[in-house]
Coordinates of C-alpha atoms in Angstrom, one line a residue:
Chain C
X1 CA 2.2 11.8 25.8
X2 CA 1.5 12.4 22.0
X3 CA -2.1 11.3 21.1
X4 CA -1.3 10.6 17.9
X5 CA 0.8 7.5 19.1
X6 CA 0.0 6.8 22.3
X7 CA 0.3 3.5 22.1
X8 CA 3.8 3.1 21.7
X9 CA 6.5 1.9 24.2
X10 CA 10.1 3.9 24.3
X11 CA 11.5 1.3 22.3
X12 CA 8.9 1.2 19.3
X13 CA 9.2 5.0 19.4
X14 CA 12.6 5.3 18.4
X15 CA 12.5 1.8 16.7
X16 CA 14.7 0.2 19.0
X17 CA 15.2 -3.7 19.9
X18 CA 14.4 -4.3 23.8
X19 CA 18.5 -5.2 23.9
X20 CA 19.8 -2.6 22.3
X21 CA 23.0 -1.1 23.7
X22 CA 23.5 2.7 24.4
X23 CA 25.2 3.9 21.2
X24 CA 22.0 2.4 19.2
X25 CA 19.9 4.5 21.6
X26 CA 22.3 7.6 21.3
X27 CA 22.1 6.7 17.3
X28 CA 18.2 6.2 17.2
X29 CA 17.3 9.1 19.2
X30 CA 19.7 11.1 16.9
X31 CA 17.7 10.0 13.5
X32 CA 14.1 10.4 15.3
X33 CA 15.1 13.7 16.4
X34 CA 16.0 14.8 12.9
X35 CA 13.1 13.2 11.6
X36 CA 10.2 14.5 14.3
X37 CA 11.5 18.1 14.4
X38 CA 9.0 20.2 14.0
X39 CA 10.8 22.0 11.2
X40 CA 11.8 18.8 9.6
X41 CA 10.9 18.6 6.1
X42 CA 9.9 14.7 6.1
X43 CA 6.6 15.7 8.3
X44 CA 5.2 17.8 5.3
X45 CA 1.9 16.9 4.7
X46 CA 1.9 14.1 6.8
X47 CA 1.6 15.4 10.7
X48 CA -0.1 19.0 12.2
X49 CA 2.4 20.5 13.6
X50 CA 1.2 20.0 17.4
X51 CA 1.1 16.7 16.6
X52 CA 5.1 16.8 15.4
X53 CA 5.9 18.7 19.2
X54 CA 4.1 16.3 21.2
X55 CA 5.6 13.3 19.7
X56 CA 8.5 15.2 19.7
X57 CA 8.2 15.5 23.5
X58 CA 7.7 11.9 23.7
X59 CA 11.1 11.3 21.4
X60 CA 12.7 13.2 24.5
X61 CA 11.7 11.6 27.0
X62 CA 11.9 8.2 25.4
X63 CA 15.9 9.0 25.0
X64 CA 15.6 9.8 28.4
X65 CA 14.8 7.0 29.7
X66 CA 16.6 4.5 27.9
X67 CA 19.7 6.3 28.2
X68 CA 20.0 6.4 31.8
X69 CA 20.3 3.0 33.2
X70 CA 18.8 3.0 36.5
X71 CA 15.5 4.5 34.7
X72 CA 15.5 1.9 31.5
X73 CA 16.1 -1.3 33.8
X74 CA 12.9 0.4 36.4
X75 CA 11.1 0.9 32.8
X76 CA 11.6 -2.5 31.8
X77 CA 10.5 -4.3 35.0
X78 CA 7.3 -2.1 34.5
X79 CA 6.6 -2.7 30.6
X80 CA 6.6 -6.3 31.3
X81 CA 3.5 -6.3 33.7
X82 CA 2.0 -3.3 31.9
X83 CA 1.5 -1.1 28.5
X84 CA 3.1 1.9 27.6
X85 CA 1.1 4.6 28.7
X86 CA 0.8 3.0 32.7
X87 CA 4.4 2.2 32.3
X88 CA 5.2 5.8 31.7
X89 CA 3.7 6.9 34.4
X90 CA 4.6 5.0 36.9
X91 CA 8.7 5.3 35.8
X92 CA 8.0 8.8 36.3
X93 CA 5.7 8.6 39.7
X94 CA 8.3 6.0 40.8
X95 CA 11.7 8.3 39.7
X96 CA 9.8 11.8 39.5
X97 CA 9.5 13.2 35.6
X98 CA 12.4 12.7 33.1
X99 CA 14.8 15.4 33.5
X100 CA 14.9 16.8 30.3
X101 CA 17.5 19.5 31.0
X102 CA 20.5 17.7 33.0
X103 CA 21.9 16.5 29.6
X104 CA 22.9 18.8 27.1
X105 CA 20.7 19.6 24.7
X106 CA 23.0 19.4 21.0
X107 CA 22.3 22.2 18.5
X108 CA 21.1 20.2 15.3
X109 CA 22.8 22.6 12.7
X110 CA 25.7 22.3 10.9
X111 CA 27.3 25.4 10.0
X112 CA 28.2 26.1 6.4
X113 CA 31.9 26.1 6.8
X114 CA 31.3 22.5 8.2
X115 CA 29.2 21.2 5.2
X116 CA 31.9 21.9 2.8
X117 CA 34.3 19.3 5.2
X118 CA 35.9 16.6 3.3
X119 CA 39.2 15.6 5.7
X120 CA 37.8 15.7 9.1
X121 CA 40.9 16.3 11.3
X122 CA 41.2 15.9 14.7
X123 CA 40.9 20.2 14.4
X124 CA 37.5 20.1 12.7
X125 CA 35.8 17.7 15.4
X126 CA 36.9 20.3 17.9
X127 CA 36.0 23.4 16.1
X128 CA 32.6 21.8 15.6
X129 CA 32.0 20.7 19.1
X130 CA 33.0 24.4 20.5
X131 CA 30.0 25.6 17.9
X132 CA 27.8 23.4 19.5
X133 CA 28.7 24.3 23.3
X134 CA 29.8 21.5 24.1
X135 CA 32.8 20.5 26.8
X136 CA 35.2 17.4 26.6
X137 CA 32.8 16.2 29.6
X138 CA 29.4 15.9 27.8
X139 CA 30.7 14.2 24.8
X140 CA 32.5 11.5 27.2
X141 CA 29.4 11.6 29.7
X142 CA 27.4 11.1 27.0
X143 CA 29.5 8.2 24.7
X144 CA 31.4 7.1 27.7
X145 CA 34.5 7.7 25.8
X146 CA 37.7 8.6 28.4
X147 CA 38.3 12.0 28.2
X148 CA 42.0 12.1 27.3
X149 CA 41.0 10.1 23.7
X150 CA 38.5 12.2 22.7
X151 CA 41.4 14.8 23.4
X152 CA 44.1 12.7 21.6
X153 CA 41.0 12.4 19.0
X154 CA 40.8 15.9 18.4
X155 CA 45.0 16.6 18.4
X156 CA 45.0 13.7 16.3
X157 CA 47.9 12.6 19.2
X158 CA 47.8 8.7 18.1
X159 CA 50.4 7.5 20.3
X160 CA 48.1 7.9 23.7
X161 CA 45.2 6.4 21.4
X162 CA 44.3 2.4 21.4
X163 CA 44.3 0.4 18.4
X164 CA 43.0 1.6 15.0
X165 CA 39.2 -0.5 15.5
X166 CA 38.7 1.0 18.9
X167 CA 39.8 5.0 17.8
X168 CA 37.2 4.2 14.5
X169 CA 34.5 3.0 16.9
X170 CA 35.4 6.6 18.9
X171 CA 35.2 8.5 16.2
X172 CA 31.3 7.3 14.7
X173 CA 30.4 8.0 17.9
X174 CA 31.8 11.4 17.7
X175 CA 30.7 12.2 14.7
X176 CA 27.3 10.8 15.3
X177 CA 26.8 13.0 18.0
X178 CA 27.6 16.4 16.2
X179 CA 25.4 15.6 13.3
X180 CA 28.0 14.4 10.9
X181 CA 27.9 11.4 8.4
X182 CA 29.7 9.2 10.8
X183 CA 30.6 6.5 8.4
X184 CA 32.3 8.8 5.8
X185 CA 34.0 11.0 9.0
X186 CA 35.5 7.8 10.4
X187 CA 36.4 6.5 6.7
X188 CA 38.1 10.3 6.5
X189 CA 39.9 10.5 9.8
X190 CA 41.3 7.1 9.8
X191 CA 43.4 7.8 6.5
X192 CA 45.1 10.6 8.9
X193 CA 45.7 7.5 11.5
X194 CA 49.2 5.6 11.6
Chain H
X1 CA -3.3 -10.2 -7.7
X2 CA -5.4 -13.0 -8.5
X3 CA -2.9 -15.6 -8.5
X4 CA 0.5 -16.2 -6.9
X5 CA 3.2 -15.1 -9.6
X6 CA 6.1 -17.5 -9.7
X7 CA 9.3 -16.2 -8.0
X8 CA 11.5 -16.4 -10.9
X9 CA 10.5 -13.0 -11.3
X10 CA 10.9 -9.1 -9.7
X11 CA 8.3 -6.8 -10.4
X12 CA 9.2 -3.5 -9.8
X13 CA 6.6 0.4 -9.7
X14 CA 8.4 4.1 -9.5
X15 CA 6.0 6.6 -9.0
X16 CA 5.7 9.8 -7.2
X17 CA 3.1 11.8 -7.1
X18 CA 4.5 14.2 -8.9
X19 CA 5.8 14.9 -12.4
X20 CA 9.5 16.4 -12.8
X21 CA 10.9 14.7 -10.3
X22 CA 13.3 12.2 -12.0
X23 CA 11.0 8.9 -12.4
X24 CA 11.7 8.1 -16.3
X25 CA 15.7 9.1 -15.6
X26 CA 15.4 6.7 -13.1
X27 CA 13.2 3.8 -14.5
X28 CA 15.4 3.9 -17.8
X29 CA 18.8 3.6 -16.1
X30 CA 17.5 0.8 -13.4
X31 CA 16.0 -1.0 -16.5
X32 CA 20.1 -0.7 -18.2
X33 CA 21.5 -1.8 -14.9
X34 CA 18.9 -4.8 -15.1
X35 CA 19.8 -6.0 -18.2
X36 CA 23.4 -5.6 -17.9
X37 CA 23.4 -7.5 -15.5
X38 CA 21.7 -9.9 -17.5
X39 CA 18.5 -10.0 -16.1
X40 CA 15.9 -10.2 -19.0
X41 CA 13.8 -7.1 -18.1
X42 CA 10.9 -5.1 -19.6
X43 CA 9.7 -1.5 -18.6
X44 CA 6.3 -0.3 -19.4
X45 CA 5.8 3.5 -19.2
X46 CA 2.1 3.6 -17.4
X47 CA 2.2 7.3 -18.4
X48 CA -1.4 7.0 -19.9
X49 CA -1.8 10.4 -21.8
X50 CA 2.0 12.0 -21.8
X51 CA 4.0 9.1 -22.9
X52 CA 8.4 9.7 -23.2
X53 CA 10.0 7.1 -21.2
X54 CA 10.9 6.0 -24.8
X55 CA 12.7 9.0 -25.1
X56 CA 14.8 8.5 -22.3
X57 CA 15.8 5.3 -23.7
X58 CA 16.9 7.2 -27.0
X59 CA 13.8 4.8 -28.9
X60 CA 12.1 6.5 -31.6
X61 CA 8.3 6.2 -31.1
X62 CA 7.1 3.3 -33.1
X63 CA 3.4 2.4 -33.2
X64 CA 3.8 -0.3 -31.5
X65 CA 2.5 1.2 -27.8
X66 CA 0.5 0.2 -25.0
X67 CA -2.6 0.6 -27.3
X68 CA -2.9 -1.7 -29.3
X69 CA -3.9 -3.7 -25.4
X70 CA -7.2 -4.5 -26.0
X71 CA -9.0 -6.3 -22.7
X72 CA -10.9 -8.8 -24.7
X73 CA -8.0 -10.0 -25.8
X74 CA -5.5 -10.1 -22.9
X75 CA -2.9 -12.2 -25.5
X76 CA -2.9 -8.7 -27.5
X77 CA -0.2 -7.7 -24.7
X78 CA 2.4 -9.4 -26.7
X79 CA 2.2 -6.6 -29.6
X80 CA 2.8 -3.7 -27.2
X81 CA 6.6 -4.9 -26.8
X82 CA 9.3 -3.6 -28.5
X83 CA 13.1 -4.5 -28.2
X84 CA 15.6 -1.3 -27.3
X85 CA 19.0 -1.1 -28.8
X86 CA 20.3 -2.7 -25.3
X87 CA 20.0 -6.5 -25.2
X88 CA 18.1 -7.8 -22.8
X89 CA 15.8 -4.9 -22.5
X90 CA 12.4 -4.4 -24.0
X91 CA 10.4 -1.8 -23.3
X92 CA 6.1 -1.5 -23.6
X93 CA 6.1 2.2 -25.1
X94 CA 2.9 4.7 -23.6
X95 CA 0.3 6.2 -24.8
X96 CA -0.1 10.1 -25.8
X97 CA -3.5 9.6 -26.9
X98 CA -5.5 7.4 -24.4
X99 CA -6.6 9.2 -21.6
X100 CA -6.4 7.7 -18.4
X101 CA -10.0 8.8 -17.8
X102 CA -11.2 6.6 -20.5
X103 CA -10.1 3.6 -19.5
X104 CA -11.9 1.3 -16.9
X105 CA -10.0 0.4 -13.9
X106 CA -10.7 -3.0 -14.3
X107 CA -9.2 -3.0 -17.4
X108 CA -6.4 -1.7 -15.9
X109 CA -5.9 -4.1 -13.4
X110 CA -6.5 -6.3 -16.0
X111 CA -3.5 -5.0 -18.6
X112 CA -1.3 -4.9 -15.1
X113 CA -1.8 -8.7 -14.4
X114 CA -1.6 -9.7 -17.9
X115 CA 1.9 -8.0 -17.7
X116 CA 3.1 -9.4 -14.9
X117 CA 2.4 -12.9 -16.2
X118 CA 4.9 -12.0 -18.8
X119 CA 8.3 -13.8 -19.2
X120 CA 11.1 -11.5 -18.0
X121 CA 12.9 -11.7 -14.9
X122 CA 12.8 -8.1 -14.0
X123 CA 9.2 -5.8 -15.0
X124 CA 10.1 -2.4 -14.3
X125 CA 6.0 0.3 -14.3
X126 CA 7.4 3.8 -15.0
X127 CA 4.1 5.3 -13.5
X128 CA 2.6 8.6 -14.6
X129 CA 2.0 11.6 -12.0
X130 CA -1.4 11.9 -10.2
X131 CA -3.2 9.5 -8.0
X132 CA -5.3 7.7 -10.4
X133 CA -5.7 3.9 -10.8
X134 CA -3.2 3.3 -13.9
X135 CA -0.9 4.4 -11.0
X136 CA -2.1 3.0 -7.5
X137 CA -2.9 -0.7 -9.1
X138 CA 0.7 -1.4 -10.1
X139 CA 1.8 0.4 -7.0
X140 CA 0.2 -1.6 -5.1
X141 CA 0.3 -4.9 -7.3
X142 CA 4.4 -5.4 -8.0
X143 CA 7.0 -6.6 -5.1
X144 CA 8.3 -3.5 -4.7
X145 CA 7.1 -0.1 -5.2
X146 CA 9.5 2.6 -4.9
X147 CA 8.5 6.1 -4.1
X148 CA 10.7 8.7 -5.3
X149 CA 10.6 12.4 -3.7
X150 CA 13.1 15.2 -4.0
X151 CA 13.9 17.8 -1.2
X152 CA 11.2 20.0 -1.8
X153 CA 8.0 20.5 0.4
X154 CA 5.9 19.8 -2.5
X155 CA 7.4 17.1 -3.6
X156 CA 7.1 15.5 0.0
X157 CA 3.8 16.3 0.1
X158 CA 2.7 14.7 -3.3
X159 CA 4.8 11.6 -2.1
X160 CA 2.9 11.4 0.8
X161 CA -0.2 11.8 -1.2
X162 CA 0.1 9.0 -2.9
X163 CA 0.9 6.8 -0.3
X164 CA -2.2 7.7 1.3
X165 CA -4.4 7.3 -1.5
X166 CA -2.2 3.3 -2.0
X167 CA -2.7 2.6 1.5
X168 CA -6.5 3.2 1.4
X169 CA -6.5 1.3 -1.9
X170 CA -4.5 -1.5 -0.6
X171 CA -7.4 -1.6 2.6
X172 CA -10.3 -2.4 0.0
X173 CA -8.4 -4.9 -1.6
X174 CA -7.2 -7.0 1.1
X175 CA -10.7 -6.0 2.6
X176 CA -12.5 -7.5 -0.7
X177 CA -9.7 -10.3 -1.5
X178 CA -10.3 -12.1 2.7
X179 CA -13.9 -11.3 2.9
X180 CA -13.5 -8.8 5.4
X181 CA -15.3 -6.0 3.5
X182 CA -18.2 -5.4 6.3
X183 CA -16.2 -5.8 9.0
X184 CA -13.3 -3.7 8.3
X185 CA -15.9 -0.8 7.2
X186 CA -17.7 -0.9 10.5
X187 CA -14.0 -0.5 12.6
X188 CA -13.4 2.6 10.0
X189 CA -17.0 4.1 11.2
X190 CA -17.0 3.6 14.8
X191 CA -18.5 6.7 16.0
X192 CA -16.1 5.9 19.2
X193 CA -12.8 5.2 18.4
X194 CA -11.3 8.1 16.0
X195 CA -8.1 6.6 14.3
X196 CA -5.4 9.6 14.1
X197 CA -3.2 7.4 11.5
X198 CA -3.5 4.4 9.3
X199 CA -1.0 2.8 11.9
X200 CA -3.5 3.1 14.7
X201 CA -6.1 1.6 12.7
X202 CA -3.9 -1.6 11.8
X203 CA -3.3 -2.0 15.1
X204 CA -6.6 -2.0 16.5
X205 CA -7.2 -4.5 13.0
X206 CA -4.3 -6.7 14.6
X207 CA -5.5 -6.9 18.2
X208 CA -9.2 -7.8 17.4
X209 CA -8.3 -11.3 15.9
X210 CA -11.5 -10.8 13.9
X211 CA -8.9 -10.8 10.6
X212 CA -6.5 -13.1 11.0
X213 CA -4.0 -12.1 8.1
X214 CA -5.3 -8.9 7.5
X215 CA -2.3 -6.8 8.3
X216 CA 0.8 -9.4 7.0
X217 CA -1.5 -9.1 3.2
X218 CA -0.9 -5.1 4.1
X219 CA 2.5 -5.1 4.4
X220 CA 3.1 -6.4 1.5
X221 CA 3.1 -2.9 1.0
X222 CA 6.1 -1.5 1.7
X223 CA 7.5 0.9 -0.6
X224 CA 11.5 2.1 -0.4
X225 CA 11.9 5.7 -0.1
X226 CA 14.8 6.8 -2.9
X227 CA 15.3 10.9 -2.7
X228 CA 16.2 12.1 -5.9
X229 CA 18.4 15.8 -6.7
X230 CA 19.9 16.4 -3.2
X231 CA 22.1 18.9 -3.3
X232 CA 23.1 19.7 0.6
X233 CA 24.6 17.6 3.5
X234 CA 21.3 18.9 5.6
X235 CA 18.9 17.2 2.8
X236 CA 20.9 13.7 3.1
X237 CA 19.2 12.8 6.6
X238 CA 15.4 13.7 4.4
X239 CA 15.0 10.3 3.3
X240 CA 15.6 7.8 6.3
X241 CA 13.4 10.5 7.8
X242 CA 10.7 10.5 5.2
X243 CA 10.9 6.3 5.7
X244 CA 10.9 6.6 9.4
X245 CA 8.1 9.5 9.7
X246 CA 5.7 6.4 7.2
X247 CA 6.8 3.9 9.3
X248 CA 5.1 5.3 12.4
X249 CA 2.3 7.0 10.7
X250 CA 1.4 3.8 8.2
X251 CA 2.7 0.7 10.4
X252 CA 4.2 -0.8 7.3
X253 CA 7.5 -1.3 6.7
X254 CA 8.9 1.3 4.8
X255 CA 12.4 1.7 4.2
X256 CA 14.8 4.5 2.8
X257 CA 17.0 2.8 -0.2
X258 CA 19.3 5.9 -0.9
X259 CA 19.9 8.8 -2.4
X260 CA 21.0 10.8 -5.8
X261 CA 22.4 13.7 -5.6
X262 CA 21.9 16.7 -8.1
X263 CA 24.5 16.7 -10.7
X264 CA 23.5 19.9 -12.9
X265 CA 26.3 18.9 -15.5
X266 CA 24.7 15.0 -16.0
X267 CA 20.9 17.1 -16.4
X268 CA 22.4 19.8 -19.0
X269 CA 24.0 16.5 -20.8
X270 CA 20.7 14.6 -21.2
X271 CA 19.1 17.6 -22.3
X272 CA 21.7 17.8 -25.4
X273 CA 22.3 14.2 -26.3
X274 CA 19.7 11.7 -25.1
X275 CA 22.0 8.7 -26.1
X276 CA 24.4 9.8 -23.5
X277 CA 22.0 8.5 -21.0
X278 CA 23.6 5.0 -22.4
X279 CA 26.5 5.5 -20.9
X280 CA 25.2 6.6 -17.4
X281 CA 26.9 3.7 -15.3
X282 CA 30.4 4.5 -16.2
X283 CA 30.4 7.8 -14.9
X284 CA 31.6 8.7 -11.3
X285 CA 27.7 10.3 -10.7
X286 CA 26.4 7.1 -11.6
X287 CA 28.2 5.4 -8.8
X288 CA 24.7 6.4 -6.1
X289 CA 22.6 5.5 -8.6
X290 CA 24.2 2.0 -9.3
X291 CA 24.3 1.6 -5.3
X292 CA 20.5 2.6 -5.3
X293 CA 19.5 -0.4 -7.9
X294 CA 22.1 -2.5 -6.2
X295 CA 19.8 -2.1 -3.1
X296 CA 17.2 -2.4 -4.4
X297 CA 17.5 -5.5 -6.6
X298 CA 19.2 -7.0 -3.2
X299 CA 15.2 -7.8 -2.1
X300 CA 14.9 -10.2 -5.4
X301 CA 14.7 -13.7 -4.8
X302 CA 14.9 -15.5 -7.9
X303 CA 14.9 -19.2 -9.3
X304 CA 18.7 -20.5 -7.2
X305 CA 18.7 -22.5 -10.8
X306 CA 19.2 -19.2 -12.6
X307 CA 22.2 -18.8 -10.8
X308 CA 23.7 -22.3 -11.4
X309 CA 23.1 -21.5 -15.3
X310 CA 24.9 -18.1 -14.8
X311 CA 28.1 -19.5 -12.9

């Protein structure tokens, strides 16, 4: 656990209400990520650099944690009889360490030809998720979006897709995850929508 | 400051650190938007030394300027102002002679609470580069500072700079203003405990109970982070970041209130014709910078009767 902020519980890390549902952990671990990298230019001046990668560690395993059910509801029941630090320990002695590998871990580039994007098609989600290495089943494991829309999603098939809110609410979440504005992709998209 | 200001007004700081980085561009336009929205507003360029917010605002220098300020006779601030060509807008014109060095920080403290009295609804400090107190009083004094950066490392790093150098300054004045002086100076020097950042320190401040108001007096300073000349999708995410990294690292709440991108064509037009600065809100560019003041004036609460006279 970082020194610098040791005091800290997962949800103050990445500034996150005790209620909060999984897209505003996959969206606050997405912003603290960018933010705590430890080439990121916000910590200029500000953090040592070993300081950045351990609370950068932390970030990781804070995400971790909350995102995974089983371990936030054990982590909870443990935070409310303890503080962070014991309660991060004995999540981890109880469930063994955070697995920081099983989930993919999401390039945090975007290529040039992607910056440029102003329409974002159903073609340009899928070209950027192939950059980032990443299969149908870890954006829908992740966003626990079915499969087959993210598909429709990406061949902009509207006719298997539900109703205009829930495919805008789909595609944030897409977009979130590949490191796009997700607002201005999902204003974008839905013009394509009929 | 020494007494409660009544809420019929905003006070308002932009500083940075730095010089270049857009601070007078943007104090002169937020002061427009002000008064066209018909807020009656005044900006005071704190640049003690290297003076041209005037310029900005097309206003030939008159000697009417922040000088003729003398402390023994705080009234004397009503001959600084001058009226600019836009109604609604006056402006307190800086100095190119007085050095900042010459003038006691008292007295500065002083010329920034006689301003503040003043009648307008919006006061907008244009604040010089550097760290010294002409800059970290009325940072710290108005309702809400605004700390402007661009992309670059060292512009970051001044930022951050002179957020430190506030936050320390904002710690002896609470400290002094609730009689906590001793007390707070001890928890700084216990060989024992080494804080790693200003947030661990308010912390362990919070948890003692010893200072019961200590830390809701230092969050009333909480600056918004605006990022200035951004020129790539990659440099959008730099200012939530910048606001989140503070918010961790100062404990205060500090918040990210948008951004301006770089617009070469606007900069190469200001250069040639500084009245066309005038005209800034009716161009497409000025669309971020009219959300950024939109934002930021949404944290004023003023007189409700003001708005019953408007409607």
């Amino acid at each position: 656990m970082s020194q610098t902020f040791d005091e800290l519980d997962y949800y103050e890390i990445l500034e996150l209400h005790p209620n909060s549902s999984y897209q505003e952990v996959e969206e606050a671990y997405q912003l603290a990520k960018k933010s705590f990298h430890p080439q990121s230019s916000a910590l200029y001046g500000i953090l040592a650099q070993d300081q950045a990668q351990d609370f950068y560690k932390t970030i990781e395993e804070a995400y971790h944690t909350l995102i995974q059910p089983r371990r936030r509801q054990e982590y909870d029941q443990i935070l409310r009889r303890t503080d962070a630090n014991e309660a991060r320990l004995l999540t981890n002695q109880k469930l063994g360490a955070t697995q920081l590998k099983s989930v993919p871990q999401i390039k945090n580039e975007i290529p040039n030809w992607a910056l440029e994007e102003e329409s974002f098609s159903g073609a340009f989600f899928q070209k950027l998720r192939h950059h980032k290495g990443l299969t149908l089943e870890d954006i829908s494991h992740k966003l626990k979006i079915k499969k087959s829309y993210i598909l429709a999603i990406e061949s902009e098939d509207f006719e298997s897709l539900p109703s205009a809110v829930y495919v805008r609410g789909y595609v944030k979440s897409i977009a979130s995850i590949l490191g796009l504005d997700s607002e201005k992709a999902a204003n974008q998209f839905m013009t394509h929508y009929k | 400051m020494r007494e409660r200001l009544q809420k019929t007004k905003h006070t308002f700081a932009i500083g940075s650190g730095k010089g270049g980085v857009g601070k007078s561009l943007l104090s002169s336009n937020f002061g427009i938007h002000c008064s066209k929205k018909a807020y009656k507003t005044l900006i005071i360029d704190m640049d003690l030394g290297g003076a041209n917010l005037h310029t900005y605002l097309d206003f030939r220098p008159t000697p009417t300027r922040i000088d003729l300020w003398n402390p023994r006779e705080p009234e004397s601030i009503l001959k600084t102002i001058s009226s600019t060509a836009f109604p609604g807008l006056d402006i307190i014109v800086g100095s190119d002679e007085l050095l900042a060095s010459q003038i006691e920080s008292a007295s500065i403290e002083l010329l920034v609470y006689e301003i503040m009295k003043l009648d307008y609804e919006v006061i907008i400090f244009d604040l010089g580069a550097g760290v010294g107190p002409e800059t970290l009083i009325p940072f710290c004094a108005v309702d809400t500072p605004v700390l402007l950066s661009t992309p670059e490392d060292t512009s970051i790093e001044n930022a951050y700079f002179l957020l430190k150098k506030a936050f320390h300054f904002k710690l002896r004045q609470v400290s002094k203003e609730l009689g906590y002086e001793q007390g707070i100076q001890e928890i700084i020097n216990k060989p024992l405990k080494k804080f790693s950042t200003p947030s661990d320190l308010l912390k362990y401040i919070g948890g003692s109970e010893q200072f019961p108001g200590f830390n809701s007096k230092m969050k009333e300073l909480s600056p918004g982070i605006l990022l200035n000349q951004v020129r790539s999708f990659n440099e959008e995410s730099i200012g939530p970041s910048m606001a989140q990294v503070c918010r961790h690292y100062f404990g205060l709440d500090i918040i990210s209130v948008g951004l301006i991108q770089y617009d070469s064509s606007m900069w190469v037009a200001s250069r040639k014709n500084k009245s066309k600065m005038m005209n800034y809100l009716d161009l497409k560019f000025c669309g971020q910078m009219s959300s950024v003041f939109q934002n930021l004036l949404k944290s004023v609460t003023f007189n409700p009767q003001r708005n019953k006279i408007r409607a």
